[in-house]
Coordinates of C-alpha atoms and ligand atoms in Angstrom, one line a residue:
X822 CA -31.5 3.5 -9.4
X823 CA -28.0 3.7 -7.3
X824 CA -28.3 7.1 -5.1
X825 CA -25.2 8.1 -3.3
X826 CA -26.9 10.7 -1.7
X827 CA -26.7 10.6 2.0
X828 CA -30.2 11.5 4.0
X829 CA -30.8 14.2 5.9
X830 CA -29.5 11.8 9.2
X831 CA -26.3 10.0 7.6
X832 CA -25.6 14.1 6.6
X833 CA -25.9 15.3 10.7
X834 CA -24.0 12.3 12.1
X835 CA -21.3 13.2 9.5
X836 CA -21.2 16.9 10.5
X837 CA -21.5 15.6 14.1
X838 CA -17.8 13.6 13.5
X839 CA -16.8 16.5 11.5
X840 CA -16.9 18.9 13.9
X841 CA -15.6 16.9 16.5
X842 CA -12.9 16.1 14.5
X843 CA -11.8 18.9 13.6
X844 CA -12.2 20.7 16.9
X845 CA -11.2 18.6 19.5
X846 CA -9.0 16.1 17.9
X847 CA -6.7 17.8 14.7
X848 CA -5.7 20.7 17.3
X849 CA -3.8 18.1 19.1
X850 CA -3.0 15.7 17.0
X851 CA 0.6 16.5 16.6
X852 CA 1.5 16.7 20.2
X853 CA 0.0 13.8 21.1
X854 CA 1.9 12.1 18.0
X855 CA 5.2 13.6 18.9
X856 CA 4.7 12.4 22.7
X857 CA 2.8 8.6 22.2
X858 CA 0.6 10.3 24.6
X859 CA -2.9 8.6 25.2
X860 CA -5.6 11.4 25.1
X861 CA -8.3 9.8 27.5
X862 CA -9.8 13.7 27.6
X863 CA -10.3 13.3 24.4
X864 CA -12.1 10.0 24.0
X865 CA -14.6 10.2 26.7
X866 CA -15.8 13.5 24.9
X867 CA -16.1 11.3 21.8
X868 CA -18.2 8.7 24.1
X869 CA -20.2 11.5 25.4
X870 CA -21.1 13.1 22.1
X871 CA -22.0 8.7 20.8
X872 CA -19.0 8.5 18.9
X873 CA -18.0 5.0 20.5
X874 CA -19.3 2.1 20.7
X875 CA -20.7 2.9 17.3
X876 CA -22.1 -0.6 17.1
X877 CA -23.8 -1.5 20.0
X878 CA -27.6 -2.2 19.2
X879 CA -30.4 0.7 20.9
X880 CA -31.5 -2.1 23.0
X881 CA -28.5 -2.3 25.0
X882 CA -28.2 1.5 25.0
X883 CA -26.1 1.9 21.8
X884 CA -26.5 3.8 18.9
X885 CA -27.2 1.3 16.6
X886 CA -25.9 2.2 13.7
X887 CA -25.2 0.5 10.8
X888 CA -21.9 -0.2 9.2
X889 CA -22.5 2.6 6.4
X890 CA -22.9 5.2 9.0
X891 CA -20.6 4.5 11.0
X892 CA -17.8 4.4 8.0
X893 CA -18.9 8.1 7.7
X894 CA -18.0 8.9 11.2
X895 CA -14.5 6.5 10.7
X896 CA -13.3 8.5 7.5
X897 CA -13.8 12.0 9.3
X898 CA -12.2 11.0 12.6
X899 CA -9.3 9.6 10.6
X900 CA -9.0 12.6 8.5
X901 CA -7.9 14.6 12.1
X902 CA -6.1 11.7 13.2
X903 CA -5.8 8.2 12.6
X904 CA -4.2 7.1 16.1
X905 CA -7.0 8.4 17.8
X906 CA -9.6 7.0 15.9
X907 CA -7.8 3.6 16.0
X908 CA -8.4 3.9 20.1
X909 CA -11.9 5.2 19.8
X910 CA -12.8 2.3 17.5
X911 CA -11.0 -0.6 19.1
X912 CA -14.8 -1.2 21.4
X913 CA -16.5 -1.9 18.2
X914 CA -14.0 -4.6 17.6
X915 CA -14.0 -5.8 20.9
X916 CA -17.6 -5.5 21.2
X917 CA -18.7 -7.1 18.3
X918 CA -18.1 -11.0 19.6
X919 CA -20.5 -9.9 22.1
X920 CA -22.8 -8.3 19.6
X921 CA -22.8 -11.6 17.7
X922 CA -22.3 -14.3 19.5
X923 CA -23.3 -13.9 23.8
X924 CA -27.1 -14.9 25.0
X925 CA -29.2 -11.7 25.8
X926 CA -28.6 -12.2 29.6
X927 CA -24.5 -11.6 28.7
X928 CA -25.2 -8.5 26.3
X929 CA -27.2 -7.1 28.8
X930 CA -24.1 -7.7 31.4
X931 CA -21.4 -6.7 28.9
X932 CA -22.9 -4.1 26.6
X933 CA -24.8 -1.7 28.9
X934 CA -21.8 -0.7 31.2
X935 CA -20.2 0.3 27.6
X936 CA -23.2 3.1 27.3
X937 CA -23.8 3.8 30.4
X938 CA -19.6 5.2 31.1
X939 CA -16.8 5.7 29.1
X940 CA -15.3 2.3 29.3
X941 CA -12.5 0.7 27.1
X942 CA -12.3 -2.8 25.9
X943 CA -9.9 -5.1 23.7
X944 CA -9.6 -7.4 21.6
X945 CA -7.5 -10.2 22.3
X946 CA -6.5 -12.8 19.4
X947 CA -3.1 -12.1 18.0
X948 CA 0.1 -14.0 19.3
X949 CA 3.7 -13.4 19.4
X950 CA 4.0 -16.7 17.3
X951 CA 2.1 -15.1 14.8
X952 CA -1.0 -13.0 14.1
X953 CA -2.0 -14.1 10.4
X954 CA -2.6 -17.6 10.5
X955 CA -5.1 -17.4 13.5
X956 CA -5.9 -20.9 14.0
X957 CA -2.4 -21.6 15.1
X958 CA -3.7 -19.5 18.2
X959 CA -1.6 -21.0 21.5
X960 CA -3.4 -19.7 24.9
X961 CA -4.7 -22.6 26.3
X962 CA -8.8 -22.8 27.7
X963 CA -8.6 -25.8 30.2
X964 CA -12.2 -26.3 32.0
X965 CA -11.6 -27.3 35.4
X966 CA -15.5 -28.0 37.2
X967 CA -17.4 -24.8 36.3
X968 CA -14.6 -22.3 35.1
X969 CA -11.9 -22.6 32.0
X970 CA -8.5 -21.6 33.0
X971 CA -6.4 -19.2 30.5
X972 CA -2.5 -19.7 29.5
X973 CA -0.8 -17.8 27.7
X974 CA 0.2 -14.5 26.1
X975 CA -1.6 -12.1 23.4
X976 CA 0.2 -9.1 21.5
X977 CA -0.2 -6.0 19.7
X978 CA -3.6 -5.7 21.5
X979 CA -4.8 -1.9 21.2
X980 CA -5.8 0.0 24.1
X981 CA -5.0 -3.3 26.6
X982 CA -3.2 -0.5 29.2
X983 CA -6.8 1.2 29.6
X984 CA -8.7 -1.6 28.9
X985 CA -12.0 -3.2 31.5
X986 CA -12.9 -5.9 29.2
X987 CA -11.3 -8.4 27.0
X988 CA -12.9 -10.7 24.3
X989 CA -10.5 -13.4 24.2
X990 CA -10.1 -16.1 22.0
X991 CA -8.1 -19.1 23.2
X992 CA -7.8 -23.5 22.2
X993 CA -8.7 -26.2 24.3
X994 CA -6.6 -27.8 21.8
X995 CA -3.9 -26.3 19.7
X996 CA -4.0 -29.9 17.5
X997 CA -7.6 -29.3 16.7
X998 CA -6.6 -25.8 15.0
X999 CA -10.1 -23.3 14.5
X1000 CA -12.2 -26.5 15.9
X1001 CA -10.7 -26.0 19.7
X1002 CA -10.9 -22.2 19.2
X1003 CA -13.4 -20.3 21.8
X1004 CA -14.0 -17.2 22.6
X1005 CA -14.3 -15.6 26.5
X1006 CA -14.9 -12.1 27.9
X1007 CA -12.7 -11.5 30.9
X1008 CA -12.9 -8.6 33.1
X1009 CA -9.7 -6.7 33.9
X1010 CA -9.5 -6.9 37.6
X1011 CA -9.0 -10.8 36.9
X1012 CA -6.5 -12.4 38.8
X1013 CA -3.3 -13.3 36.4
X1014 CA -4.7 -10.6 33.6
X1015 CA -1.5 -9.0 32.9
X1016 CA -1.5 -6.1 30.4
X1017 CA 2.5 -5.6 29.3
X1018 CA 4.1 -2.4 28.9
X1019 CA 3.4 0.0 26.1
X1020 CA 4.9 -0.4 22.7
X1021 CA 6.8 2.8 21.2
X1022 CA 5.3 2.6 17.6
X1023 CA 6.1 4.4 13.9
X1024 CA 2.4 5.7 14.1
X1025 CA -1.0 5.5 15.9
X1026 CA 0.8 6.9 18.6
X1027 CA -2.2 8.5 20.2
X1028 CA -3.3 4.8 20.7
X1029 CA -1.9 2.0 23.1
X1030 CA -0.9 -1.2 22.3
X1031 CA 0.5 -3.8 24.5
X1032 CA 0.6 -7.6 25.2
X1033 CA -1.5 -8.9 27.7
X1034 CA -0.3 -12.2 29.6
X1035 CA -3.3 -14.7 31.1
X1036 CA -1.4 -16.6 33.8
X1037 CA -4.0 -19.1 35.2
X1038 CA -6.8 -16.8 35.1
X1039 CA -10.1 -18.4 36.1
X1040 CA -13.2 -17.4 33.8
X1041 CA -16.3 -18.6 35.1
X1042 CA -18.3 -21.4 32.3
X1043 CA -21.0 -18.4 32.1
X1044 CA -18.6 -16.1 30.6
X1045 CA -17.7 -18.2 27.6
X1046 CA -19.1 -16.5 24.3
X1047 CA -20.8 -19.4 22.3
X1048 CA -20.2 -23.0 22.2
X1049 CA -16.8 -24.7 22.5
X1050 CA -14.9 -24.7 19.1
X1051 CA -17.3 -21.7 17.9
X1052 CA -14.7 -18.8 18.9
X1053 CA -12.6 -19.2 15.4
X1054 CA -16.1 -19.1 13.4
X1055 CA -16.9 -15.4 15.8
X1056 CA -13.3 -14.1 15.1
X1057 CA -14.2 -14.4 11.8
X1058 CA -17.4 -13.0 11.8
X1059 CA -16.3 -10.3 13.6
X1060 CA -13.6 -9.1 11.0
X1061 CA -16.2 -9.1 8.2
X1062 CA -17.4 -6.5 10.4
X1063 CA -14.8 -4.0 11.3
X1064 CA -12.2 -4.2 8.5
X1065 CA -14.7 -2.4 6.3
X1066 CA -14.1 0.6 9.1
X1067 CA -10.6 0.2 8.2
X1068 CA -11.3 0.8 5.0
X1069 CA -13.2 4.2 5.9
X1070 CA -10.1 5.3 8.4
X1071 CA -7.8 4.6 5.1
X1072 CA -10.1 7.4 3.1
X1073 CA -9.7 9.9 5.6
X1074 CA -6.1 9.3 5.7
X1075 CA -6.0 10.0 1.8
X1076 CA -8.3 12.7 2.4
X1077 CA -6.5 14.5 4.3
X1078 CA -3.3 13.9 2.3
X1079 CA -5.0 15.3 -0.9
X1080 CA -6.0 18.3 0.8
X1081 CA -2.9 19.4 2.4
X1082 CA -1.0 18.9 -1.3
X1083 CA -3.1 20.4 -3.4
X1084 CA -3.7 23.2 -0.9
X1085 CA 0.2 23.3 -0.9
X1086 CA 0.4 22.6 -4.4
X1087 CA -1.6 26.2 -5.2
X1088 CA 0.6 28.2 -3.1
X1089 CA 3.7 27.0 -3.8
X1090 CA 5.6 29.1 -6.4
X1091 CA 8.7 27.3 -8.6
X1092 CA 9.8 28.0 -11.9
X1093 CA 7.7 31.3 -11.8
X1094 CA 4.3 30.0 -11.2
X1095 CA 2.0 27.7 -8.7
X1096 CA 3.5 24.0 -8.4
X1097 CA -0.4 23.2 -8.9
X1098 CA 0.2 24.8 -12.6
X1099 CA 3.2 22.0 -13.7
X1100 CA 1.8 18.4 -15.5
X1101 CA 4.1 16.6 -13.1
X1102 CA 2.3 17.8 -9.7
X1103 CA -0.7 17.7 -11.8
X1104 CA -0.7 13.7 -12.5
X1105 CA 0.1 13.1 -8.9
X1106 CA -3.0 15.0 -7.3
X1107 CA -5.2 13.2 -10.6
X1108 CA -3.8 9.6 -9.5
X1109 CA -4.4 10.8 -5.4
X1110 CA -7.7 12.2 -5.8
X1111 CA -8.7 8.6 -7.9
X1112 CA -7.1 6.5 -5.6
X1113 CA -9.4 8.4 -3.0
X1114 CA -12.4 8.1 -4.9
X1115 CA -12.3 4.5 -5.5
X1116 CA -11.3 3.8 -1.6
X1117 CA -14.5 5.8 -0.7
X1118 CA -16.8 3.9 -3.2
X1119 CA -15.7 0.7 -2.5
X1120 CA -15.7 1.1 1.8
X1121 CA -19.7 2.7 0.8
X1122 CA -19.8 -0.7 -1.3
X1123 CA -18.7 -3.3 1.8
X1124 CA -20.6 -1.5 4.4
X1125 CA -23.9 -1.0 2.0
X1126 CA -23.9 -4.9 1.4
X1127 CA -23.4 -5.7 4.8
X1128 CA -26.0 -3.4 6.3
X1129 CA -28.1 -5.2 3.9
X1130 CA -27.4 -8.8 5.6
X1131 CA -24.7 -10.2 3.4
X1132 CA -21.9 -11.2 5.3
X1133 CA -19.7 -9.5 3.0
X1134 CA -16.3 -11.2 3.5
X1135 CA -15.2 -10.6 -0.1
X1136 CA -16.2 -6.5 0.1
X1137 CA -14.9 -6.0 3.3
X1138 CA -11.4 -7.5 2.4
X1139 CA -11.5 -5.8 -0.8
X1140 CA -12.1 -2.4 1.1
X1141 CA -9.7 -2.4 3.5
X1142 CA -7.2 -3.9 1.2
X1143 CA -7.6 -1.6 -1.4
X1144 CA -8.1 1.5 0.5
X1145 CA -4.9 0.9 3.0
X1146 CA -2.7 0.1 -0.2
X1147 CA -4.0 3.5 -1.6
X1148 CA -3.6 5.7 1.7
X1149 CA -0.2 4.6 1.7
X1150 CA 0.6 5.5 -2.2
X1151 CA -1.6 9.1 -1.5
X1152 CA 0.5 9.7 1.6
X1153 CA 3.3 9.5 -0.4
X1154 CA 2.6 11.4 -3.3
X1155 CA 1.6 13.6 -0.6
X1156 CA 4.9 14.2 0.7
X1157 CA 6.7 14.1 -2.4
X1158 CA 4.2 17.0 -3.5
X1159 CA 5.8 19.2 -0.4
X1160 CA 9.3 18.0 -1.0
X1161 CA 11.7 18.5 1.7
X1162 CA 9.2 20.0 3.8
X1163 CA 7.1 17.0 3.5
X1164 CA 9.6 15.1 5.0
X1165 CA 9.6 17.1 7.8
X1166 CA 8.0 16.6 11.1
X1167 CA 6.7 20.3 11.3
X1168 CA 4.7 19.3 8.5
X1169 CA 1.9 17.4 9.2
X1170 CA 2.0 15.3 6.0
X1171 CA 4.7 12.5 7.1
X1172 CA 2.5 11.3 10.0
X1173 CA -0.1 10.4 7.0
X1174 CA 2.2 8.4 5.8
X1175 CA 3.1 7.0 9.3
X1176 CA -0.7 6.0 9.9
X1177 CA -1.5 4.7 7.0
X1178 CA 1.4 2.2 6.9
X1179 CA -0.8 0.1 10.0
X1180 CA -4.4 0.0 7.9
X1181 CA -2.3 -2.3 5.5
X1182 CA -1.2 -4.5 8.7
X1183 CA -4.1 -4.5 11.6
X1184 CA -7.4 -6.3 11.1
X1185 CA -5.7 -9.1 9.0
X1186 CA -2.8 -8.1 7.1
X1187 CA -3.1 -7.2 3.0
X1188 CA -1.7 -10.6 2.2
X1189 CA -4.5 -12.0 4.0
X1190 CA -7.2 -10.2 2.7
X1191 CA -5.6 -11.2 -1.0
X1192 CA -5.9 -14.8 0.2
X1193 CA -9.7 -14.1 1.7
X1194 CA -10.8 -11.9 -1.4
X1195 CA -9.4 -15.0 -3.6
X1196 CA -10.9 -18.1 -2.2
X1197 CA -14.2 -16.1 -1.7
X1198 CA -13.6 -14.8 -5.5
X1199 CA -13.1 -18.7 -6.7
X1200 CA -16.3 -20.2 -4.6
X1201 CA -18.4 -18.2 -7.0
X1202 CA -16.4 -20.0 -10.1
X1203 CA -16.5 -23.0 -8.8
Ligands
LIG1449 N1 -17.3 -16.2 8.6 C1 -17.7 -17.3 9.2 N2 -16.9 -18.4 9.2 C2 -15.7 -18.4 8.6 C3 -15.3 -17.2 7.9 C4 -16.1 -16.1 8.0 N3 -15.7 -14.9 7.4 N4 -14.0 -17.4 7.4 C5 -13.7 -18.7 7.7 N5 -14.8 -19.3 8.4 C6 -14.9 -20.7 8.9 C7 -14.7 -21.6 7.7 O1 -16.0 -21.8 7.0 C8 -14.2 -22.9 8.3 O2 -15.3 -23.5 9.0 P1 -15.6 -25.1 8.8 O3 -14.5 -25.8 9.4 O4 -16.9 -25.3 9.5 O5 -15.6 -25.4 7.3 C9 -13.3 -22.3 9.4 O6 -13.7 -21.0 9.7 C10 -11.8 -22.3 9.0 O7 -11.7 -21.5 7.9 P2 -10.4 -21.5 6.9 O8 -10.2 -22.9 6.5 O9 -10.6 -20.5 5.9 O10 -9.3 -21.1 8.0 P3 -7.7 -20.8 7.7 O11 -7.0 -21.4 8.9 O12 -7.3 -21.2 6.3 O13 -7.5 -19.2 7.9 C11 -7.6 -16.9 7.5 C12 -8.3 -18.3 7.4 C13 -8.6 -16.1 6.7 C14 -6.2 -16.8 6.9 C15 -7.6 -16.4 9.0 O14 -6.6 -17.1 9.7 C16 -7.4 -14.9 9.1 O15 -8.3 -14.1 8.9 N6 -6.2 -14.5 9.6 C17 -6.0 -13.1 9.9 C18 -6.3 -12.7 11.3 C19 -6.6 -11.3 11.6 O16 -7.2 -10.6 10.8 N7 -6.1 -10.8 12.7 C20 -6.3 -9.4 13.1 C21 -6.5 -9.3 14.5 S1 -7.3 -7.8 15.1 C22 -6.3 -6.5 14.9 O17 -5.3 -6.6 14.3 C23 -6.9 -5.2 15.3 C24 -6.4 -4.4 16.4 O18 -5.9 -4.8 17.4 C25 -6.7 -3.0 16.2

């Protein structure tokens, strides 16, 4: 039989998040908004409670979670604040090349330093030319004796200001498309590393974000994750991954949007009586709380299949596609429930909508994950 109980374990870790959540992160969640400050004090308490790096096998000196659990932690960060989670989750993105693809001798390198101290890393394969059709990818690998040399420039790539490490995915070919793709890990004190200035964005502004410009840096032949023309195959894999995490950071968005309106909704007075007792306001928190429900099912869904060893490219991109479409609807219902005061900024139901606007665009935008969920939908038909 289907049981979606959660054991005695999955229920602590969730508590664990919970409490973090809601004690160290919500109480500053608004400043930190209204400033697109970075809280650092707050993410090395989340490493020192095992709160990042979520992925990282026990034999490196992770946790070693798998993908369900660490969806639970995702969706109750989130529901505090979606900016910071984005920043605490970013070394499970950049990690998980590592995780997949290096020999043991580079996971021992590259992963232990990540439990053994708050580090950051990032995640380097969007361009400015364009961040959906990944193959296009324009920073140049050329191997000169035993090293590659690295051209070129990456964007949008989060917490690059704070960053150590980089997984970087770059061509030795832009005419061979994936086939010249490969993936590196290059430390930050590189020479010609160049992280850019930080963007001012609409949300997630407890997270950085910046380009990050390789002029002629020199990665030695041992840092190269894979073979040649494997890196586009590892990007890949990697996604299937972490987009299901998007899809838990999108329920906790809705979450919290649900609670605040129909907490609202019950103490509000029009028309003589509680908003929560009109059909209208009704209907909305009824569509909300099934637009959360379904998010939540169908993140347990992609994480339960892949945990299971499926790769789970059809799940995943129907998680976070669904879920980030529904977080942004929820949001919005949210605000509509508060009226004018939902609009706002003292209210702290506009920056929902704010976050949740990015879980439809990061990790492959929803187009994409319409084009992946399709052609992995039309394999099984054909
Ligand atoms: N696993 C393993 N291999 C895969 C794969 C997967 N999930 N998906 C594709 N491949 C392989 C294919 O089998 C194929 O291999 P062969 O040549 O051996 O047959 C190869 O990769 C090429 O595949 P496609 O023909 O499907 O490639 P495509 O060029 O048509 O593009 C795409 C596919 C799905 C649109 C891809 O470009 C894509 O996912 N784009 C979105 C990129 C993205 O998500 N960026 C997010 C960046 S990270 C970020 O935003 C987060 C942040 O900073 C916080």
């Amino acid at each position: 039989m289907v049981d979606f109980s959660l054991t005695p374990d999955q229920e602590s870790l969730r508590e664990l998040a919970r409490k973090f959540a809601r004690s160290e992160m919500a109480p500053h969640a608004a400043e930190v908004d209204r400033n697109g400050r970075f809280p650092e004090e707050i993410y090395r308490k989340a490493w020192e409670l095992g709160l990042m790096n979520l992925n990282v096998p026990a034999e490196y000196g992770g946790t070693g979670l798998g993908l369900f659990d660490q969806c639970l932690i995702v969706e109750e960060l989130a529901y505090a604040c979606a900016g910071m989670t984005t920043s605490i989750i970013a070394n499970c993105l950049a990690l998980e090349p590592i995780i997949l693809g290096a020999t043991p001798e580079q996971k021992d390198r590259w992963l232990k330093p990540f439990c053994a101290d708050y580090h950051l890393a990032s995640f380097c394969l969007t361009e400015p030319s364009g961040g959906s059709d990944a193959a296009a990818l324009k920073t140049r690998a050329r191997r000169s004796g035993d090293e590659y040399i690295l051209t070129g420039e990456k964007c949008f790539i989060t917490n690059a200001p704070h960053a150590a490490l980089f997984t970087v995915f770059a061509t030795l070919d832009p005419a061979l498309r994936h086939k010249g793709i490969t993936a590196f890990v290059v430390p930050r004190e590189s020479a010609g590393l160049l992280p850019g200035r930080e963007e001012e964005k609409m949300g997630h502004r407890a997270s950085a974000t910046s380009t990050v410009r390789f002029e002629e840096v020199r990665v030695p032949a041992t840092d190269r994750l894979g073979a040649e023309g494997e890196g586009f195959a590892l990007a890949m894999r990697t996604l299937d991954q972490t987009r299901t995490p998007i899809g838990a950071m999108a329920t906790g968005i809705s979450q919290a949007a649900l609670d605040l309106a129909a907490r609202y909704a019950l103490q509000r007075t029009t028309f003589g009586k509680p908003i929560a007792e009109h059909q209208a306001i009704q209907a909305k928190l009824a569509t909300m709380a099934q637009q959360l429900t379904a998010s939540r099912l169908l993140t347990w869904l992609a994480a339960w299949t892949i945990d299971r060893g499926a790769r789970g490219t059809l799940e995943s991109s129907i998680a976070k596609c669904f879920s980030s479409d529904a977080a942004l609807r929820v949001a919005d219902e949210a605000i509509q429930t508060f009226g004018g005061y939902g609009y706002m900024k003292e209210y702290p139901v506009e920056k929902l909508l704010r976050d949740a606007k990015l879980t439809q665009i990061y990790e492959g935008a929803n187009e994409i994950q319409r084009i992946v969920t399709a052609r992995e939908l039309l394999k099984r038909y054909a």
